[in-house]
């Protein structure tokens, strides 16, 4: 079966609003009835894996088991060449704010600043290239699964520009563009980004 032949319900196993918007929109042409993990009130599992694939499977398995439906999960992140591929699988963690008086939460501006600060330590001629990577896990309630990975190359710019995307979008300039992912229309971003490239493999696959 190909994705286009599936006519049942599918859980989008994410609580991230930016990813959810992209994944819903990628799935929309296939007429699949999608519901998100958040809408089902599913808890967010701990991402204890050390690779995108492991974490995508943790999220996909948790949602597929809890909802008894096929689930599509994404684990993604920014890999910066000069930082040895970091933050990589820890991209979301780098935005984790310490909670003193305020609410704990994620601070993307702080996270982008942390990447920039580490790049700056390498001097003005540092290699600013990197990539966004996405690994999609399609998991069935019985435990069968398939994995599809995609990436997009680009470079990091500073200061951040644009408010159309999410996460690290304002500092990422995809190869061949001058605009950041935060500046281009999100419909355009989701035609060319890492998740779209992984999703294309899912669409072509037989499972
Ligand atoms: P995780 O997959 O839940 O571990 O989170 C990955 C993190 O990578 C997200 O929370 C974002 O900060 C970042 N990220 C992944 N994809 C994108 C993207 O398309 N744009 C900007 N940031 C992204």
PDB file of C-alpha atoms and ligand atoms in Angstrom:
ATOM      1  CA  UNK A   1       0.000   0.000   0.000  1.00  0.00           C
ATOM      2  CA  UNK A   2       1.086   3.586  -0.648  1.00  0.00           C
ATOM      3  CA  UNK A   3       0.156   6.550   1.518  1.00  0.00           C
ATOM      4  CA  UNK A   4      -2.340   7.676  -1.133  1.00  0.00           C
ATOM      5  CA  UNK A   5      -4.228   4.349  -0.809  1.00  0.00           C
ATOM      6  CA  UNK A   6      -4.782   4.759   2.934  1.00  0.00           C
ATOM      7  CA  UNK A   7      -8.216   6.108   3.765  1.00  0.00           C
ATOM      8  CA  UNK A   8      -8.355   5.625   7.550  1.00  0.00           C
ATOM      9  CA  UNK A   9      -7.457   7.873  10.446  1.00  0.00           C
ATOM     10  CA  UNK A  10      -3.884   8.851  11.291  1.00  0.00           C
ATOM     11  CA  UNK A  11      -2.415  10.406  14.440  1.00  0.00           C
ATOM     12  CA  UNK A  12       0.110  13.177  13.899  1.00  0.00           C
ATOM     13  CA  UNK A  13       2.337  12.395  16.857  1.00  0.00           C
ATOM     14  CA  UNK A  14       3.479  15.881  17.788  1.00  0.00           C
ATOM     15  CA  UNK A  15       2.666  18.600  20.322  1.00  0.00           C
ATOM     16  CA  UNK A  16       4.711  21.172  18.404  1.00  0.00           C
ATOM     17  CA  UNK A  17       2.372  23.657  16.699  1.00  0.00           C
ATOM     18  CA  UNK A  18       4.828  24.501  13.900  1.00  0.00           C
ATOM     19  CA  UNK A  19       5.436  20.872  12.997  1.00  0.00           C
ATOM     20  CA  UNK A  20       1.725  20.096  13.240  1.00  0.00           C
ATOM     21  CA  UNK A  21       0.860  22.827  10.761  1.00  0.00           C
ATOM     22  CA  UNK A  22       3.456  21.522   8.295  1.00  0.00           C
ATOM     23  CA  UNK A  23       2.540  17.858   8.710  1.00  0.00           C
ATOM     24  CA  UNK A  24      -1.200  18.508   8.376  1.00  0.00           C
ATOM     25  CA  UNK A  25      -0.589  20.476   5.241  1.00  0.00           C
ATOM     26  CA  UNK A  26       1.727  17.806   3.760  1.00  0.00           C
ATOM     27  CA  UNK A  27      -0.934  15.147   4.428  1.00  0.00           C
ATOM     28  CA  UNK A  28      -3.897  17.254   3.229  1.00  0.00           C
ATOM     29  CA  UNK A  29      -3.714  16.260  -0.485  1.00  0.00           C
ATOM     30  CA  UNK A  30      -4.061  12.576   0.461  1.00  0.00           C
ATOM     31  CA  UNK A  31      -7.502  12.948   2.044  1.00  0.00           C
ATOM     32  CA  UNK A  32      -6.415  11.257   5.270  1.00  0.00           C
ATOM     33  CA  UNK A  33      -8.403  11.974   8.404  1.00  0.00           C
ATOM     34  CA  UNK A  34      -5.722  13.412  10.723  1.00  0.00           C
ATOM     35  CA  UNK A  35      -5.876  14.012  14.440  1.00  0.00           C
ATOM     36  CA  UNK A  36      -2.969  15.308  16.516  1.00  0.00           C
ATOM     37  CA  UNK A  37      -1.553  13.798  19.697  1.00  0.00           C
ATOM     38  CA  UNK A  38      -2.489  17.042  21.471  1.00  0.00           C
ATOM     39  CA  UNK A  39      -6.108  16.886  20.286  1.00  0.00           C
ATOM     40  CA  UNK A  40      -6.328  13.325  21.634  1.00  0.00           C
ATOM     41  CA  UNK A  41      -4.877  14.472  24.962  1.00  0.00           C
ATOM     42  CA  UNK A  42      -1.939  12.071  24.661  1.00  0.00           C
ATOM     43  CA  UNK A  43       1.038  12.757  26.936  1.00  0.00           C
ATOM     44  CA  UNK A  44       4.380  13.796  25.429  1.00  0.00           C
ATOM     45  CA  UNK A  45       6.795  10.890  25.844  1.00  0.00           C
ATOM     46  CA  UNK A  46      10.337  11.566  27.068  1.00  0.00           C
ATOM     47  CA  UNK A  47      12.711  11.756  24.122  1.00  0.00           C
ATOM     48  CA  UNK A  48      15.434   9.596  25.580  1.00  0.00           C
ATOM     49  CA  UNK A  49      16.949   8.433  22.278  1.00  0.00           C
ATOM     50  CA  UNK A  50      20.325   9.495  20.990  1.00  0.00           C
ATOM     51  CA  UNK A  51      19.365   9.639  17.303  1.00  0.00           C
ATOM     52  CA  UNK A  52      16.562  11.241  15.298  1.00  0.00           C
ATOM     53  CA  UNK A  53      15.349   7.756  14.368  1.00  0.00           C
ATOM     54  CA  UNK A  54      15.161   6.542  17.978  1.00  0.00           C
ATOM     55  CA  UNK A  55      13.235   9.603  19.111  1.00  0.00           C
ATOM     56  CA  UNK A  56      10.866   9.522  16.118  1.00  0.00           C
ATOM     57  CA  UNK A  57      10.104   5.900  17.001  1.00  0.00           C
ATOM     58  CA  UNK A  58       9.541   6.714  20.679  1.00  0.00           C
ATOM     59  CA  UNK A  59       6.960   9.348  19.700  1.00  0.00           C
ATOM     60  CA  UNK A  60       5.375   7.257  16.955  1.00  0.00           C
ATOM     61  CA  UNK A  61       5.082   4.130  19.107  1.00  0.00           C
ATOM     62  CA  UNK A  62       3.634   6.019  22.074  1.00  0.00           C
ATOM     63  CA  UNK A  63       0.920   7.602  19.915  1.00  0.00           C
ATOM     64  CA  UNK A  64       0.113   4.464  17.891  1.00  0.00           C
ATOM     65  CA  UNK A  65      -0.282   2.374  21.051  1.00  0.00           C
ATOM     66  CA  UNK A  66      -2.285   4.947  22.994  1.00  0.00           C
ATOM     67  CA  UNK A  67      -4.655   5.762  20.122  1.00  0.00           C
ATOM     68  CA  UNK A  68      -4.690   2.310  18.518  1.00  0.00           C
ATOM     69  CA  UNK A  69      -4.207   4.043  15.185  1.00  0.00           C
ATOM     70  CA  UNK A  70      -1.301   4.451  12.772  1.00  0.00           C
ATOM     71  CA  UNK A  71       0.852   7.389  13.855  1.00  0.00           C
ATOM     72  CA  UNK A  72       3.268   9.656  12.030  1.00  0.00           C
ATOM     73  CA  UNK A  73       6.026  11.201  14.172  1.00  0.00           C
ATOM     74  CA  UNK A  74       8.825  13.606  13.280  1.00  0.00           C
ATOM     75  CA  UNK A  75      12.078  14.048  15.099  1.00  0.00           C
ATOM     76  CA  UNK A  76      14.124  16.865  13.722  1.00  0.00           C
ATOM     77  CA  UNK A  77      16.889  19.299  14.425  1.00  0.00           C
ATOM     78  CA  UNK A  78      19.569  21.665  13.298  1.00  0.00           C
ATOM     79  CA  UNK A  79      23.063  20.265  12.657  1.00  0.00           C
ATOM     80  CA  UNK A  80      25.836  22.861  12.452  1.00  0.00           C
ATOM     81  CA  UNK A  81      29.071  21.761  10.754  1.00  0.00           C
ATOM     82  CA  UNK A  82      31.456  23.822  12.910  1.00  0.00           C
ATOM     83  CA  UNK A  83      29.772  22.498  16.063  1.00  0.00           C
ATOM     84  CA  UNK A  84      30.311  18.872  15.086  1.00  0.00           C
ATOM     85  CA  UNK A  85      26.652  18.466  14.124  1.00  0.00           C
ATOM     86  CA  UNK A  86      25.248  19.975  17.318  1.00  0.00           C
ATOM     87  CA  UNK A  87      22.655  20.762  18.536  1.00  0.00           C
ATOM     88  CA  UNK A  88      21.335  17.858  16.394  1.00  0.00           C
ATOM     89  CA  UNK A  89      19.065  15.571  18.333  1.00  0.00           C
ATOM     90  CA  UNK A  90      19.206  18.057  21.255  1.00  0.00           C
ATOM     91  CA  UNK A  91      17.916  21.025  19.214  1.00  0.00           C
ATOM     92  CA  UNK A  92      14.749  21.425  21.286  1.00  0.00           C
ATOM     93  CA  UNK A  93      16.673  20.968  24.558  1.00  0.00           C
ATOM     94  CA  UNK A  94      18.920  23.938  23.777  1.00  0.00           C
ATOM     95  CA  UNK A  95      15.829  26.121  24.083  1.00  0.00           C
ATOM     96  CA  UNK A  96      14.940  24.795  27.537  1.00  0.00           C
ATOM     97  CA  UNK A  97      14.746  27.761  29.877  1.00  0.00           C
ATOM     98  CA  UNK A  98      15.684  27.416  33.543  1.00  0.00           C
ATOM     99  CA  UNK A  99      12.657  28.047  35.680  1.00  0.00           C
ATOM    100  CA  UNK A 100      13.304  30.459  38.516  1.00  0.00           C
ATOM    101  CA  UNK A 101      10.117  32.415  39.211  1.00  0.00           C
ATOM    102  CA  UNK A 102       8.529  32.172  35.814  1.00  0.00           C
ATOM    103  CA  UNK A 103       6.994  29.299  33.952  1.00  0.00           C
ATOM    104  CA  UNK A 104       9.391  26.768  32.521  1.00  0.00           C
ATOM    105  CA  UNK A 105       9.320  26.736  28.753  1.00  0.00           C
ATOM    106  CA  UNK A 106      11.261  27.022  25.569  1.00  0.00           C
ATOM    107  CA  UNK A 107      13.021  30.165  24.466  1.00  0.00           C
ATOM    108  CA  UNK A 108      13.954  29.968  20.801  1.00  0.00           C
ATOM    109  CA  UNK A 109      15.716  33.326  20.766  1.00  0.00           C
ATOM    110  CA  UNK A 110      17.977  32.122  23.563  1.00  0.00           C
ATOM    111  CA  UNK A 111      18.616  28.858  21.699  1.00  0.00           C
ATOM    112  CA  UNK A 112      19.556  30.683  18.481  1.00  0.00           C
ATOM    113  CA  UNK A 113      21.831  32.933  20.533  1.00  0.00           C
ATOM    114  CA  UNK A 114      23.526  29.919  22.062  1.00  0.00           C
ATOM    115  CA  UNK A 115      24.322  28.499  18.604  1.00  0.00           C
ATOM    116  CA  UNK A 116      25.589  31.903  17.487  1.00  0.00           C
ATOM    117  CA  UNK A 117      27.695  32.305  20.634  1.00  0.00           C
ATOM    118  CA  UNK A 118      29.351  28.936  20.047  1.00  0.00           C
ATOM    119  CA  UNK A 119      30.015  29.795  16.401  1.00  0.00           C
ATOM    120  CA  UNK A 120      31.549  33.115  17.442  1.00  0.00           C
ATOM    121  CA  UNK A 121      34.084  31.266  19.594  1.00  0.00           C
ATOM    122  CA  UNK A 122      35.501  29.807  16.361  1.00  0.00           C
ATOM    123  CA  UNK A 123      36.353  33.279  15.033  1.00  0.00           C
ATOM    124  CA  UNK A 124      35.045  35.394  12.161  1.00  0.00           C
ATOM    125  CA  UNK A 125      35.936  32.912   9.405  1.00  0.00           C
ATOM    126  CA  UNK A 126      33.990  30.043  10.940  1.00  0.00           C
ATOM    127  CA  UNK A 127      32.114  27.711   8.565  1.00  0.00           C
ATOM    128  CA  UNK A 128      28.475  28.786   9.035  1.00  0.00           C
ATOM    129  CA  UNK A 129      27.000  25.914   7.035  1.00  0.00           C
ATOM    130  CA  UNK A 130      24.669  23.322   8.430  1.00  0.00           C
ATOM    131  CA  UNK A 131      21.449  21.476   7.767  1.00  0.00           C
ATOM    132  CA  UNK A 132      18.001  20.887   9.115  1.00  0.00           C
ATOM    133  CA  UNK A 133      17.197  17.182   9.390  1.00  0.00           C
ATOM    134  CA  UNK A 134      13.906  15.402   9.769  1.00  0.00           C
ATOM    135  CA  UNK A 135      13.243  11.740  10.421  1.00  0.00           C
ATOM    136  CA  UNK A 136       9.663  10.596  10.036  1.00  0.00           C
ATOM    137  CA  UNK A 137       8.468   7.382  11.655  1.00  0.00           C
ATOM    138  CA  UNK A 138       5.214   5.843  10.453  1.00  0.00           C
ATOM    139  CA  UNK A 139       4.195   3.381  13.156  1.00  0.00           C
ATOM    140  CA  UNK A 140       1.271   0.945  13.099  1.00  0.00           C
ATOM    141  CA  UNK A 141      -0.567  -0.092  16.274  1.00  0.00           C
ATOM    142  CA  UNK A 142       0.857  -3.622  15.955  1.00  0.00           C
ATOM    143  CA  UNK A 143       4.392  -2.224  16.119  1.00  0.00           C
ATOM    144  CA  UNK A 144       5.382  -2.341  12.438  1.00  0.00           C
ATOM    145  CA  UNK A 145       7.117   0.806  11.320  1.00  0.00           C
ATOM    146  CA  UNK A 146       8.893   2.552   8.472  1.00  0.00           C
ATOM    147  CA  UNK A 147      11.432   5.378   8.643  1.00  0.00           C
ATOM    148  CA  UNK A 148      12.012   8.182   6.127  1.00  0.00           C
ATOM    149  CA  UNK A 149      14.753  10.809   6.527  1.00  0.00           C
ATOM    150  CA  UNK A 150      15.184  14.139   4.760  1.00  0.00           C
ATOM    151  CA  UNK A 151      17.402  17.180   5.076  1.00  0.00           C
ATOM    152  CA  UNK A 152      17.949  20.650   3.692  1.00  0.00           C
ATOM    153  CA  UNK A 153      21.351  22.348   3.532  1.00  0.00           C
ATOM    154  CA  UNK A 154      21.886  25.990   4.317  1.00  0.00           C
ATOM    155  CA  UNK A 155      23.802  28.454   6.443  1.00  0.00           C
ATOM    156  CA  UNK A 156      23.227  30.320   9.663  1.00  0.00           C
ATOM    157  CA  UNK A 157      22.800  34.062   9.693  1.00  0.00           C
ATOM    158  CA  UNK A 158      22.765  36.564  12.561  1.00  0.00           C
ATOM    159  CA  UNK A 159      20.705  38.432  13.750  1.00  0.00           C
ATOM    160  CA  UNK A 160      17.504  36.391  13.354  1.00  0.00           C
ATOM    161  CA  UNK A 161      15.169  37.583  10.560  1.00  0.00           C
ATOM    162  CA  UNK A 162      11.470  36.979   9.984  1.00  0.00           C
ATOM    163  CA  UNK A 163       8.561  35.751  12.065  1.00  0.00           C
ATOM    164  CA  UNK A 164       6.751  33.429   9.670  1.00  0.00           C
ATOM    165  CA  UNK A 165       8.219  30.135  10.834  1.00  0.00           C
ATOM    166  CA  UNK A 166       8.992  28.531  14.171  1.00  0.00           C
ATOM    167  CA  UNK A 167      11.950  27.291  16.192  1.00  0.00           C
ATOM    168  CA  UNK A 168      15.280  28.166  14.551  1.00  0.00           C
ATOM    169  CA  UNK A 169      13.725  29.335  11.248  1.00  0.00           C
ATOM    170  CA  UNK A 170      14.815  33.007  11.637  1.00  0.00           C
ATOM    171  CA  UNK A 171      18.539  32.111  11.511  1.00  0.00           C
ATOM    172  CA  UNK A 172      18.464  29.432   8.790  1.00  0.00           C
ATOM    173  CA  UNK A 173      19.013  30.453   5.154  1.00  0.00           C
ATOM    174  CA  UNK A 174      18.439  27.481   2.835  1.00  0.00           C
ATOM    175  CA  UNK A 175      21.017  26.973   0.071  1.00  0.00           C
ATOM    176  CA  UNK A 176      20.169  29.010  -3.028  1.00  0.00           C
ATOM    177  CA  UNK A 177      18.099  31.557  -1.091  1.00  0.00           C
ATOM    178  CA  UNK A 178      18.852  34.869   0.561  1.00  0.00           C
ATOM    179  CA  UNK A 179      15.820  34.789   2.821  1.00  0.00           C
ATOM    180  CA  UNK A 180      15.629  32.885   6.089  1.00  0.00           C
ATOM    181  CA  UNK A 181      12.975  30.241   6.709  1.00  0.00           C
ATOM    182  CA  UNK A 182      11.417  32.862   8.985  1.00  0.00           C
ATOM    183  CA  UNK A 183      11.027  35.280   6.057  1.00  0.00           C
ATOM    184  CA  UNK A 184       9.687  33.064   3.276  1.00  0.00           C
ATOM    185  CA  UNK A 185       6.021  32.126   3.153  1.00  0.00           C
ATOM    186  CA  UNK A 186       5.501  28.899   5.073  1.00  0.00           C
ATOM    187  CA  UNK A 187       3.742  27.300   2.063  1.00  0.00           C
ATOM    188  CA  UNK A 188       7.036  27.782   0.199  1.00  0.00           C
ATOM    189  CA  UNK A 189       9.130  26.596   3.137  1.00  0.00           C
ATOM    190  CA  UNK A 190       7.200  23.389   3.402  1.00  0.00           C
ATOM    191  CA  UNK A 191       7.808  22.626  -0.269  1.00  0.00           C
ATOM    192  CA  UNK A 192      11.580  22.655   0.200  1.00  0.00           C
ATOM    193  CA  UNK A 193      12.380  21.915   3.828  1.00  0.00           C
ATOM    194  CA  UNK A 194      13.743  18.802   5.574  1.00  0.00           C
ATOM    195  CA  UNK A 195      10.277  17.529   6.514  1.00  0.00           C
ATOM    196  CA  UNK A 196       9.036  17.902   2.937  1.00  0.00           C
ATOM    197  CA  UNK A 197      12.055  15.955   1.688  1.00  0.00           C
ATOM    198  CA  UNK A 198      11.413  13.144   4.168  1.00  0.00           C
ATOM    199  CA  UNK A 199       7.693  13.226   3.358  1.00  0.00           C
ATOM    200  CA  UNK A 200       8.376  12.808  -0.381  1.00  0.00           C
ATOM    201  CA  UNK A 201      10.082   9.491   0.440  1.00  0.00           C
ATOM    202  CA  UNK A 202       7.077   8.429   2.502  1.00  0.00           C
ATOM    203  CA  UNK A 203       4.711   9.258  -0.359  1.00  0.00           C
ATOM    204  CA  UNK A 204       6.736   7.191  -2.830  1.00  0.00           C
ATOM    205  CA  UNK A 205       7.183   4.194  -0.510  1.00  0.00           C
ATOM    206  CA  UNK A 206       5.193   0.957  -0.416  1.00  0.00           C
ATOM    207  CA  UNK A 207       4.378  -0.182   3.098  1.00  0.00           C
TER     208      UNK A 207
HETATM  209  P1  LIG B   1      12.046  17.563  18.420  1.00  0.00           P
HETATM  210  O1  LIG B   1      11.952  16.910  17.075  1.00  0.00           O
HETATM  211  O2  LIG B   1      10.755  17.504  19.157  1.00  0.00           O
HETATM  212  O3  LIG B   1      13.197  17.025  19.209  1.00  0.00           O
HETATM  213  O4  LIG B   1      12.303  19.094  18.200  1.00  0.00           O
HETATM  214  C1  LIG B   1      13.174  19.515  17.206  1.00  0.00           C
HETATM  215  C2  LIG B   1      13.392  20.996  17.306  1.00  0.00           C
HETATM  216  O5  LIG B   1      14.153  21.361  16.153  1.00  0.00           O
HETATM  217  C3  LIG B   1      12.126  21.811  17.222  1.00  0.00           C
HETATM  218  O6  LIG B   1      11.567  22.068  18.470  1.00  0.00           O
HETATM  219  C4  LIG B   1      12.613  23.084  16.538  1.00  0.00           C
HETATM  220  O7  LIG B   1      13.163  23.966  17.438  1.00  0.00           O
HETATM  221  C5  LIG B   1      13.738  22.598  15.658  1.00  0.00           C
HETATM  222  N1  LIG B   1      13.204  22.433  14.321  1.00  0.00           N
HETATM  223  C6  LIG B   1      12.818  21.299  13.714  1.00  0.00           C
HETATM  224  N2  LIG B   1      12.315  21.563  12.509  1.00  0.00           N
HETATM  225  C7  LIG B   1      12.371  22.889  12.375  1.00  0.00           C
HETATM  226  C8  LIG B   1      11.969  23.759  11.331  1.00  0.00           C
HETATM  227  O8  LIG B   1      11.418  23.374  10.298  1.00  0.00           O
HETATM  228  N3  LIG B   1      12.189  25.054  11.561  1.00  0.00           N
HETATM  229  C9  LIG B   1      12.766  25.536  12.691  1.00  0.00           C
HETATM  230  N4  LIG B   1      13.133  24.786  13.685  1.00  0.00           N
HETATM  231  C10 LIG B   1      12.938  23.454  13.530  1.00  0.00           C
END
